[in-house]
Each structure stands twice: as structure tokens, then as C-alpha cells.
Amino acid sequence: MTTLSLAPADDSAGRAQARSAELETEIARCPERFRVLTGDRPTGPLHLGHLFGTLANRVRLQQAGIEVLVLVADYQVITDRDDLGDLPSTVTELLLDQLAAGLDPERTTFFRHSAVPALNQLLLPFLSLVSVAELQRNPTVKAELDATGQRPMSGLMLTYPVHQAADILSVGGNLVPVGRDQLPHLELTRTIARRFDQRYGPTFAEPDALLSEAPLLLGTDGTKMSKSRGNAIALRDDEDRTAALLRRATTDAERTISYEPARRPAVSNLVLLGALCRGEDPQAFAAGIGDRGAAALKAAVTEAVNEHLRPLRRRRAELAADPGIVPEVLARGNAHADELADATLARVRTAMQMD
Ligand code: ATP
Ligand code: MG
């Protein structure tokens, strides 16, 4: 099975991390230059990988005064499975996770693929700008297909990165806080924007990925933490379940705990998780455990995670008590994204002389 590992990062990941550092400087200097678009598939509750990979950045960017749009990628649920599950309830849980993490529904736009027809229509011209060979080379799509076992590649699975280009460009997003698995998709979005402009005249800006300090958190089995792989610690899990999940996390046989992502990915991932929760340096967190071994490491990480998530979990329970919040937030967000995407499609059709 292909797995996305914590390290070593390849060249493109290294470049994206360096670019993210430049972007941080630009964000601090000139936040009004940016509009954020990012999103998640409604395939299950958000987990610690989301929190440290993208969600904390979404909240921070919102607090910097940047317009933030968050997509609920409902059409993408069926890329790697046959049915949508209990979609209304999954969407509600997904939004509660984000509101509890600090996204303010007065300032952040939440919307769904299925509610924004113009976004989906952009897929047609965009598909004409990429070759099948390019799509088949996408390493994330390959890894995700592998994770499904023996499923054949569907047309939607192969082309969903093009759909993501439509997500981003339809609403004019130019900053995309994502995990490392999304880098090939962002590169494709940039290619599509560039090729569209070459063919039809200046229309799109090329968006940038913004990576966090934890662009690829691993799950309890040592592969990318994912909603769909049964290896995640969900933000909404209770403290006992969090402890039980972390107790069975993969480690290694060396007693002294250290932070060496390339040589010891599983142990280093736990160290990073504890350090992020405590706001500490990973080396210092590892030194704090020293030669007390994996059990002590897991106990310390459990305590750090539960402590860090306590306010979020409390807010989440309060928000969940009001069933009116999520439908209202989505209705407002869908309407706003719809307006933005309609305007983009109109520009696209003008550029293509189709109006
Ligand atoms: P699924 O298994 O259904 O694909 P997922 O856990 O991969 O779910 P997505 O909805 O596909 O989650 O991804 C949403 C966002 O979260 C993306 O920006 C992705 O890069 C980021 N993300 C997901 N998992 C991780 C992780 N383990 N570490 C860092 N970022 C992550
Ligand atoms: Mg995914």
C-alpha cells in the first residue's frame, strides 16, 4: 500500500514549506490581499490532523481579518465510496467541529458543492486544460485509491483535483490552508489558472498553499491520519476514548524518546502532537520524557491532547444543543458563495466568448 509518511518531505513539500514562510510575512504585512478558500469532505468528524494541519490556520487567518470561505465538499464524498452515508448528520458534525474550533459564522462563509451550480459548471472548461496522463500521475489520488483496497479508478476519483481547482477559483480564493496531501492538487489548480489565462486572456490569479507546522500528522497506525482509515483521534471524542486510542498508537522498540521524524516517524509524530498541544518545541517535549519509554510518552500526549481540546469540546457541546445554528449558517454561506461563483462563471464565459 502507498502511504503518505511524515518524512522525509520531498522537494516540492520543502519548497511549499519555504513559500508558506514567505506568505506568513506577507499575511502579517498586508492581510487584505488575501482571500482564503479551503474545505473538507463530509466523510466523518474532524480529527487532530485537521486541527493542526489546517483548522488552526483557518481560525488564525480569520482573526487576522482575512475573508475565509470553507467548503463542505459533498460531491467529493463519492470519489472513493458508493454512498454518501448519513450526509445531513455528517455535515452538521463537520460544521460543529469548525465552529467549536473558533471559526465565527458571522465572518466565515460555509458552503456546499451541491448548492453552488456555477462552481460545478467550471469543471467543463477546466477539464479541457489537463491531460489524462497528468491526472494519472497525481500521487495523492494514487495513495487514496490504494487506501480503498481494490476499487477501480472512477472518472470522478481521477478528476476530483480539477474539481478542487473549480472550488478555489470559483470564489476567487488565493490562499489555501491545507495539509501536505493537497500540494499536488494546488499545483494542478495553478496550472489550470495559468493555462486558462494563456488560452482565453487574463482571468485567474494563481493561488498558494499555506502549510502549517504539522502538514502531515500520522494516525494511530503510522499512516496519514484520515477520517476514512479508522486511525484518527476525533476532536469530538471524549477523554477516555482519546486515551484508549493513543494507548494503541504505533511506536518503536527504542526506550529513549527523541524527535527524529525521518528515522522514527511514529514516535516523532506523537512527540509533535504533544508539543503542538502544549505549545512547546518538539525536542523539549521529547527530552521531558527522556528514557521513560513509549508508555510514558503516550500518557503525556494523552494528557496534553485532552487538556488542549477541553475548551473546544465544551464549546462544541454548547453549540450542538441548538439545532438551528448549522442550517442557518449554511444557508447564508451558500448564498454568498453562489453569488461569487456566478460572477466568476460570467467572467469565464465572457473570456471564452460564450456569453
Ligand atoms: P478522508 O479520509 O475522508 O479523505 P481526511 O481525513 O483526509 O478525510 P479531508 O476532508 O480529505 O480529510 O481533508 C481536509 C483537509 O485536512 C485538507 O486540507 C487536508 O490536507 C487536511 N488534512 C487531512 N488529514 C490531515 C493530516 N493527517 N495532517 C494534516 N492535514 C490533514
Ligand atoms: Mg482526504
mmCIF file of N, CA and C in Angstrom, residues 157-253:
data_model
loop_
_atom_site.group_PDB
_atom_site.id
_atom_site.type_symbol
_atom_site.label_atom_id
_atom_site.label_comp_id
_atom_site.label_asym_id
_atom_site.label_seq_id
_atom_site.Cartn_x
_atom_site.Cartn_y
_atom_site.Cartn_z
ATOM 1 N N MET A 157 -12.969 10.060 -9.283
ATOM 2 C CA MET A 157 -11.736 9.978 -8.477
ATOM 3 C C MET A 157 -10.559 10.596 -9.245
ATOM 4 N N LEU A 158 -10.472 10.252 -10.529
ATOM 5 C CA LEU A 158 -9.361 10.746 -11.341
ATOM 6 C C LEU A 158 -9.406 12.269 -11.486
ATOM 7 N N THR A 159 -10.614 12.813 -11.558
ATOM 8 C CA THR A 159 -10.735 14.243 -11.904
ATOM 9 C C THR A 159 -11.054 15.139 -10.704
ATOM 10 N N TYR A 160 -11.132 14.563 -9.486
ATOM 11 C CA TYR A 160 -11.536 15.441 -8.385
ATOM 12 C C TYR A 160 -10.540 16.577 -8.121
ATOM 13 N N PRO A 161 -9.224 16.393 -8.418
ATOM 14 C CA PRO A 161 -8.351 17.571 -8.246
ATOM 15 C C PRO A 161 -8.732 18.736 -9.183
ATOM 16 N N VAL A 162 -9.330 18.429 -10.328
ATOM 17 C CA VAL A 162 -9.789 19.502 -11.228
ATOM 18 C C VAL A 162 -11.015 20.192 -10.607
ATOM 19 N N HIS A 163 -11.848 19.382 -9.982
ATOM 20 C CA HIS A 163 -13.000 19.933 -9.258
ATOM 21 C C HIS A 163 -12.506 20.877 -8.149
ATOM 22 N N GLN A 164 -11.406 20.492 -7.501
ATOM 23 C CA GLN A 164 -10.866 21.375 -6.461
ATOM 24 C C GLN A 164 -10.376 22.692 -7.046
ATOM 25 N N ALA A 165 -9.850 22.644 -8.266
ATOM 26 C CA ALA A 165 -9.465 23.903 -8.918
ATOM 27 C C ALA A 165 -10.696 24.792 -9.079
ATOM 28 N N ALA A 166 -11.831 24.162 -9.436
ATOM 29 C CA ALA A 166 -13.073 24.926 -9.566
ATOM 30 C C ALA A 166 -13.517 25.476 -8.204
ATOM 31 N N ASP A 167 -13.345 24.670 -7.146
ATOM 32 C CA ASP A 167 -13.689 25.155 -5.791
ATOM 33 C C ASP A 167 -12.963 26.464 -5.497
ATOM 34 N N ILE A 168 -11.643 26.416 -5.722
ATOM 35 C CA ILE A 168 -10.794 27.543 -5.307
ATOM 36 C C ILE A 168 -11.039 28.754 -6.212
ATOM 37 N N LEU A 169 -10.997 28.520 -7.529
ATOM 38 C CA LEU A 169 -11.044 29.647 -8.466
ATOM 39 C C LEU A 169 -12.450 30.235 -8.574
ATOM 40 N N SER A 170 -13.478 29.435 -8.328
ATOM 41 C CA SER A 170 -14.853 29.956 -8.464
ATOM 42 C C SER A 170 -15.133 31.088 -7.484
ATOM 43 N N VAL A 171 -14.535 31.013 -6.298
ATOM 44 C CA VAL A 171 -14.809 32.053 -5.303
ATOM 45 C C VAL A 171 -13.631 33.024 -5.157
ATOM 46 N N GLY A 172 -12.648 32.917 -6.048
ATOM 47 C CA GLY A 172 -11.522 33.855 -6.019
ATOM 48 C C GLY A 172 -10.576 33.620 -4.846
ATOM 49 N N GLY A 173 -10.453 32.373 -4.392
ATOM 50 C CA GLY A 173 -9.500 32.090 -3.304
ATOM 51 C C GLY A 173 -8.074 32.218 -3.816
ATOM 52 N N ASN A 174 -7.206 32.882 -3.028
ATOM 53 C CA ASN A 174 -5.793 32.915 -3.426
ATOM 54 C C ASN A 174 -4.875 32.377 -2.335
ATOM 55 N N LEU A 175 -5.447 31.949 -1.210
ATOM 56 C CA LEU A 175 -4.653 31.377 -0.124
ATOM 57 C C LEU A 175 -5.403 30.149 0.384
ATOM 58 N N VAL A 176 -4.721 28.997 0.390
ATOM 59 C CA VAL A 176 -5.415 27.742 0.655
ATOM 60 C C VAL A 176 -4.696 26.988 1.778
ATOM 61 N N PRO A 177 -5.158 27.148 3.027
ATOM 62 C CA PRO A 177 -4.507 26.430 4.132
ATOM 63 C C PRO A 177 -4.881 24.957 4.108
ATOM 64 N N VAL A 178 -3.897 24.113 3.836
ATOM 65 C CA VAL A 178 -4.153 22.685 3.627
ATOM 66 C C VAL A 178 -3.041 21.840 4.236
ATOM 67 N N GLY A 179 -3.286 20.538 4.290
ATOM 68 C CA GLY A 179 -2.242 19.589 4.650
ATOM 69 C C GLY A 179 -1.402 19.233 3.428
ATOM 70 N N ARG A 180 -0.299 18.525 3.692
ATOM 71 C CA ARG A 180 0.662 18.233 2.620
ATOM 72 C C ARG A 180 0.065 17.389 1.496
ATOM 73 N N ASP A 181 -0.908 16.546 1.827
ATOM 74 C CA ASP A 181 -1.510 15.689 0.796
ATOM 75 C C ASP A 181 -2.151 16.500 -0.325
ATOM 76 N N GLN A 182 -2.462 17.777 -0.031
ATOM 77 C CA GLN A 182 -3.151 18.602 -1.030
ATOM 78 C C GLN A 182 -2.200 19.318 -1.991
ATOM 79 N N LEU A 183 -0.896 19.229 -1.775
ATOM 80 C CA LEU A 183 0.034 20.012 -2.611
ATOM 81 C C LEU A 183 -0.067 19.689 -4.104
ATOM 82 N N PRO A 184 -0.162 18.404 -4.496
ATOM 83 C CA PRO A 184 -0.294 18.142 -5.938
ATOM 84 C C PRO A 184 -1.561 18.781 -6.526
ATOM 85 N N HIS A 185 -2.626 18.839 -5.715
ATOM 86 C CA HIS A 185 -3.880 19.427 -6.208
ATOM 87 C C HIS A 185 -3.735 20.937 -6.390
ATOM 88 N N LEU A 186 -3.040 21.566 -5.441
ATOM 89 C CA LEU A 186 -2.808 23.007 -5.558
ATOM 90 C C LEU A 186 -1.963 23.330 -6.787
ATOM 91 N N GLU A 187 -0.987 22.472 -7.044
ATOM 92 C CA GLU A 187 -0.129 22.671 -8.220
ATOM 93 C C GLU A 187 -0.983 22.585 -9.488
ATOM 94 N N LEU A 188 -1.902 21.645 -9.495
ATOM 95 C CA LEU A 188 -2.783 21.500 -10.666
ATOM 96 C C LEU A 188 -3.700 22.722 -10.817
ATOM 97 N N THR A 189 -4.187 23.246 -9.698
ATOM 98 C CA THR A 189 -5.014 24.461 -9.763
ATOM 99 C C THR A 189 -4.224 25.609 -10.382
ATOM 100 N N ARG A 190 -2.967 25.733 -9.978
ATOM 101 C CA ARG A 190 -2.125 26.800 -10.540
ATOM 102 C C ARG A 190 -1.939 26.591 -12.048
ATOM 103 N N THR A 191 -1.730 25.340 -12.432
ATOM 104 C CA THR A 191 -1.560 25.025 -13.861
ATOM 105 C C THR A 191 -2.822 25.391 -14.642
ATOM 106 N N ILE A 192 -3.975 25.038 -14.087
ATOM 107 C CA ILE A 192 -5.242 25.309 -14.774
ATOM 108 C C ILE A 192 -5.456 26.821 -14.905
ATOM 109 N N ALA A 193 -5.180 27.562 -13.828
ATOM 110 C CA ALA A 193 -5.350 29.023 -13.883
ATOM 111 C C ALA A 193 -4.459 29.616 -14.978
ATOM 112 N N ARG A 194 -3.212 29.134 -15.010
ATOM 113 C CA ARG A 194 -2.240 29.650 -15.982
ATOM 114 C C ARG A 194 -2.665 29.308 -17.405
ATOM 115 N N ARG A 195 -3.048 28.049 -17.633
ATOM 116 C CA ARG A 195 -3.424 27.629 -18.991
ATOM 117 C C ARG A 195 -4.699 28.327 -19.450
ATOM 118 N N PHE A 196 -5.641 28.527 -18.528
ATOM 119 C CA PHE A 196 -6.868 29.228 -18.915
ATOM 120 C C PHE A 196 -6.506 30.634 -19.404
ATOM 121 N N ASP A 197 -5.658 31.302 -18.618
ATOM 122 C CA ASP A 197 -5.276 32.680 -18.973
ATOM 123 C C ASP A 197 -4.526 32.723 -20.307
ATOM 124 N N GLN A 198 -3.659 31.727 -20.525
ATOM 125 C CA GLN A 198 -2.918 31.705 -21.800
ATOM 126 C C GLN A 198 -3.878 31.552 -22.972
ATOM 127 N N ARG A 199 -4.888 30.736 -22.768
ATOM 128 C CA ARG A 199 -5.793 30.447 -23.891
ATOM 129 C C ARG A 199 -6.840 31.542 -24.098
ATOM 130 N N TYR A 200 -7.351 32.093 -22.996
ATOM 131 C CA TYR A 200 -8.522 32.989 -23.120
ATOM 132 C C TYR A 200 -8.284 34.412 -22.606
ATOM 133 N N GLY A 201 -7.078 34.689 -22.128
ATOM 134 C CA GLY A 201 -6.817 36.038 -21.600
ATOM 135 C C GLY A 201 -6.887 36.056 -20.086
ATOM 136 N N PRO A 202 -6.297 37.124 -19.480
ATOM 137 C CA PRO A 202 -6.148 37.184 -18.025
ATOM 138 C C PRO A 202 -7.488 37.076 -17.292
ATOM 139 N N THR A 203 -7.631 36.048 -16.464
ATOM 140 C CA THR A 203 -8.886 35.810 -15.752
ATOM 141 C C THR A 203 -8.629 35.421 -14.303
ATOM 142 N N PHE A 204 -7.634 34.570 -14.066
ATOM 143 C CA PHE A 204 -7.449 34.000 -12.726
ATOM 144 C C PHE A 204 -6.086 34.363 -12.142
ATOM 145 N N ALA A 205 -6.053 34.473 -10.792
ATOM 146 C CA ALA A 205 -4.772 34.549 -10.076
ATOM 147 C C ALA A 205 -4.392 33.127 -9.662
ATOM 148 N N GLU A 206 -3.082 32.843 -9.600
ATOM 149 C CA GLU A 206 -2.656 31.509 -9.160
ATOM 150 C C GLU A 206 -2.629 31.458 -7.631
ATOM 151 N N PRO A 207 -3.411 30.573 -7.030
ATOM 152 C CA PRO A 207 -3.451 30.528 -5.560
ATOM 153 C C PRO A 207 -2.241 29.816 -4.951
ATOM 154 N N ASP A 208 -1.987 30.103 -3.687
ATOM 155 C CA ASP A 208 -0.884 29.470 -2.949
ATOM 156 C C ASP A 208 -1.416 28.555 -1.862
ATOM 157 N N ALA A 209 -0.713 27.452 -1.647
ATOM 158 C CA ALA A 209 -0.992 26.600 -0.480
ATOM 159 C C ALA A 209 -0.310 27.208 0.742
ATOM 160 N N LEU A 210 -0.963 27.143 1.882
ATOM 161 C CA LEU A 210 -0.327 27.545 3.141
ATOM 162 C C LEU A 210 -0.248 26.319 4.042
ATOM 163 N N LEU A 211 0.978 25.879 4.304
ATOM 164 C CA LEU A 211 1.180 24.707 5.171
ATOM 165 C C LEU A 211 1.390 25.158 6.611
ATOM 166 N N SER A 212 1.018 24.295 7.543
ATOM 167 C CA SER A 212 1.245 24.572 8.967
ATOM 168 C C SER A 212 2.540 23.892 9.407
ATOM 169 N N GLU A 213 2.791 23.934 10.719
ATOM 170 C CA GLU A 213 3.965 23.218 11.261
ATOM 171 C C GLU A 213 3.740 21.707 11.274
ATOM 172 N N ALA A 214 2.494 21.281 11.094
ATOM 173 C CA ALA A 214 2.176 19.844 11.095
ATOM 174 C C ALA A 214 1.414 19.503 9.828
ATOM 175 N N PRO A 215 2.107 19.557 8.673
ATOM 176 C CA PRO A 215 1.396 19.389 7.404
ATOM 177 C C PRO A 215 0.962 17.948 7.128
ATOM 178 N N LEU A 216 1.445 17.024 7.952
ATOM 179 C CA LEU A 216 1.038 15.627 7.732
ATOM 180 C C LEU A 216 1.107 14.856 9.044
ATOM 181 N N LEU A 217 0.057 14.976 9.822
ATOM 182 C CA LEU A 217 0.014 14.244 11.097
ATOM 183 C C LEU A 217 -0.362 12.793 10.820
ATOM 184 N N LEU A 218 0.316 11.884 11.486
ATOM 185 C CA LEU A 218 0.023 10.464 11.286
ATOM 186 C C LEU A 218 -1.040 9.993 12.272
ATOM 187 N N GLY A 219 -1.751 8.955 11.874
ATOM 188 C CA GLY A 219 -2.761 8.366 12.744
ATOM 189 C C GLY A 219 -2.165 7.281 13.632
ATOM 190 N N THR A 220 -3.015 6.592 14.375
ATOM 191 C CA THR A 220 -2.533 5.620 15.358
ATOM 192 C C THR A 220 -1.861 4.412 14.700
ATOM 193 N N ASP A 221 -2.058 4.224 13.387
ATOM 194 C CA ASP A 221 -1.413 3.103 12.696
ATOM 195 C C ASP A 221 -0.140 3.527 11.957
ATOM 196 N N GLY A 222 0.262 4.785 12.101
ATOM 197 C CA GLY A 222 1.504 5.240 11.465
ATOM 198 C C GLY A 222 1.346 5.700 10.022
ATOM 199 N N THR A 223 0.112 5.701 9.470
ATOM 200 C CA THR A 223 -0.104 6.296 8.142
ATOM 201 C C THR A 223 -0.904 7.592 8.347
ATOM 202 N N LYS A 224 -1.044 8.389 7.296
ATOM 203 C CA LYS A 224 -1.731 9.684 7.407
ATOM 204 C C LYS A 224 -3.034 9.566 8.204
ATOM 205 N N MET A 225 -3.186 10.399 9.210
ATOM 206 C CA MET A 225 -4.448 10.392 9.949
ATOM 207 C C MET A 225 -5.552 10.832 8.987
ATOM 208 N N SER A 226 -6.585 9.992 8.857
ATOM 209 C CA SER A 226 -7.662 10.260 7.899
ATOM 210 C C SER A 226 -8.987 9.850 8.506
ATOM 211 N N LYS A 227 -10.023 10.587 8.142
ATOM 212 C CA LYS A 227 -11.367 10.240 8.615
ATOM 213 C C LYS A 227 -11.740 8.828 8.198
ATOM 214 N N SER A 228 -11.275 8.445 6.986
ATOM 215 C CA SER A 228 -11.766 7.194 6.396
ATOM 216 C C SER A 228 -10.923 5.981 6.742
ATOM 217 N N ARG A 229 -9.868 6.123 7.539
ATOM 218 C CA ARG A 229 -8.960 4.985 7.719
ATOM 219 C C ARG A 229 -9.005 4.368 9.104
ATOM 220 N N GLY A 230 -9.948 4.797 9.959
ATOM 221 C CA GLY A 230 -10.066 4.201 11.294
ATOM 222 C C GLY A 230 -8.823 4.418 12.149
ATOM 223 N N ASN A 231 -8.046 5.474 11.878
ATOM 224 C CA ASN A 231 -6.800 5.682 12.627
ATOM 225 C C ASN A 231 -6.752 7.070 13.263
ATOM 226 N N ALA A 232 -7.939 7.705 13.386
ATOM 227 C CA ALA A 232 -7.968 9.121 13.773
ATOM 228 C C ALA A 232 -8.421 9.322 15.215
ATOM 229 N N ILE A 233 -7.940 10.395 15.822
ATOM 230 C CA ILE A 233 -8.488 10.860 17.094
ATOM 231 C C ILE A 233 -9.355 12.059 16.765
ATOM 232 N N ALA A 234 -10.660 11.875 16.913
ATOM 233 C CA ALA A 234 -11.598 12.927 16.524
ATOM 234 C C ALA A 234 -11.620 14.019 17.585
ATOM 235 N N LEU A 235 -11.832 15.247 17.119
ATOM 236 C CA LEU A 235 -11.911 16.365 18.060
ATOM 237 C C LEU A 235 -13.042 16.149 19.055
ATOM 238 N N ARG A 236 -14.118 15.517 18.600
ATOM 239 C CA ARG A 236 -15.281 15.373 19.480
ATOM 240 C C ARG A 236 -15.210 14.127 20.370
ATOM 241 N N ASP A 237 -14.179 13.281 20.206
ATOM 242 C CA ASP A 237 -14.053 12.106 21.087
ATOM 243 C C ASP A 237 -13.964 12.550 22.545
ATOM 244 N N ASP A 238 -14.399 11.673 23.477
ATOM 245 C CA ASP A 238 -14.248 12.070 24.882
ATOM 246 C C ASP A 238 -12.850 11.695 25.385
ATOM 247 N N GLU A 239 -12.562 12.069 26.617
ATOM 248 C CA GLU A 239 -11.187 11.926 27.114
ATOM 249 C C GLU A 239 -10.780 10.461 27.237
ATOM 250 N N ASP A 240 -11.716 9.603 27.630
ATOM 251 C CA ASP A 240 -11.378 8.181 27.791
ATOM 252 C C ASP A 240 -11.074 7.543 26.439
ATOM 253 N N ARG A 241 -11.882 7.878 25.444
ATOM 254 C CA ARG A 241 -11.647 7.312 24.113
ATOM 255 C C ARG A 241 -10.309 7.811 23.542
ATOM 256 N N THR A 242 -10.026 9.078 23.783
ATOM 257 C CA THR A 242 -8.739 9.636 23.335
ATOM 258 C C THR A 242 -7.588 8.836 23.954
ATOM 259 N N ALA A 243 -7.713 8.553 25.254
ATOM 260 C CA ALA A 243 -6.663 7.794 25.950
ATOM 261 C C ALA A 243 -6.544 6.392 25.350
ATOM 262 N N ALA A 244 -7.689 5.747 25.110
ATOM 263 C CA ALA A 244 -7.663 4.374 24.585
ATOM 264 C C ALA A 244 -7.027 4.342 23.194
ATOM 265 N N LEU A 245 -7.368 5.322 22.365
ATOM 266 C CA LEU A 245 -6.815 5.352 21.000
ATOM 267 C C LEU A 245 -5.304 5.577 21.036
ATOM 268 N N LEU A 246 -4.867 6.493 21.893
ATOM 269 C CA LEU A 246 -3.429 6.786 21.939
ATOM 270 C C LEU A 246 -2.637 5.626 22.526
ATOM 271 N N ARG A 247 -3.270 4.869 23.448
ATOM 272 C CA ARG A 247 -2.570 3.697 24.013
ATOM 273 C C ARG A 247 -2.210 2.688 22.935
ATOM 274 N N ARG A 248 -3.065 2.592 21.888
ATOM 275 C CA ARG A 248 -2.705 1.609 20.872
ATOM 276 C C ARG A 248 -1.953 2.205 19.667
ATOM 277 N N ALA A 249 -1.483 3.425 19.810
ATOM 278 C CA ALA A 249 -0.729 4.032 18.699
ATOM 279 C C ALA A 249 0.588 3.283 18.463
ATOM 280 N N THR A 250 0.971 3.187 17.194
ATOM 281 C CA THR A 250 2.247 2.563 16.815
ATOM 282 C C THR A 250 3.416 3.344 17.411
ATOM 283 N N THR A 251 4.419 2.624 17.951
ATOM 284 C CA THR A 251 5.676 3.284 18.360
ATOM 285 C C THR A 251 6.835 2.425 17.854
ATOM 286 N N ASP A 252 7.984 2.478 18.531
ATOM 287 C CA ASP A 252 9.074 1.572 18.140
ATOM 288 C C ASP A 252 9.708 1.003 19.400
ATOM 289 N N ALA A 253 10.801 0.240 19.241
ATOM 290 C CA ALA A 253 11.342 -0.509 20.376
ATOM 291 C C ALA A 253 12.387 0.276 21.188
#
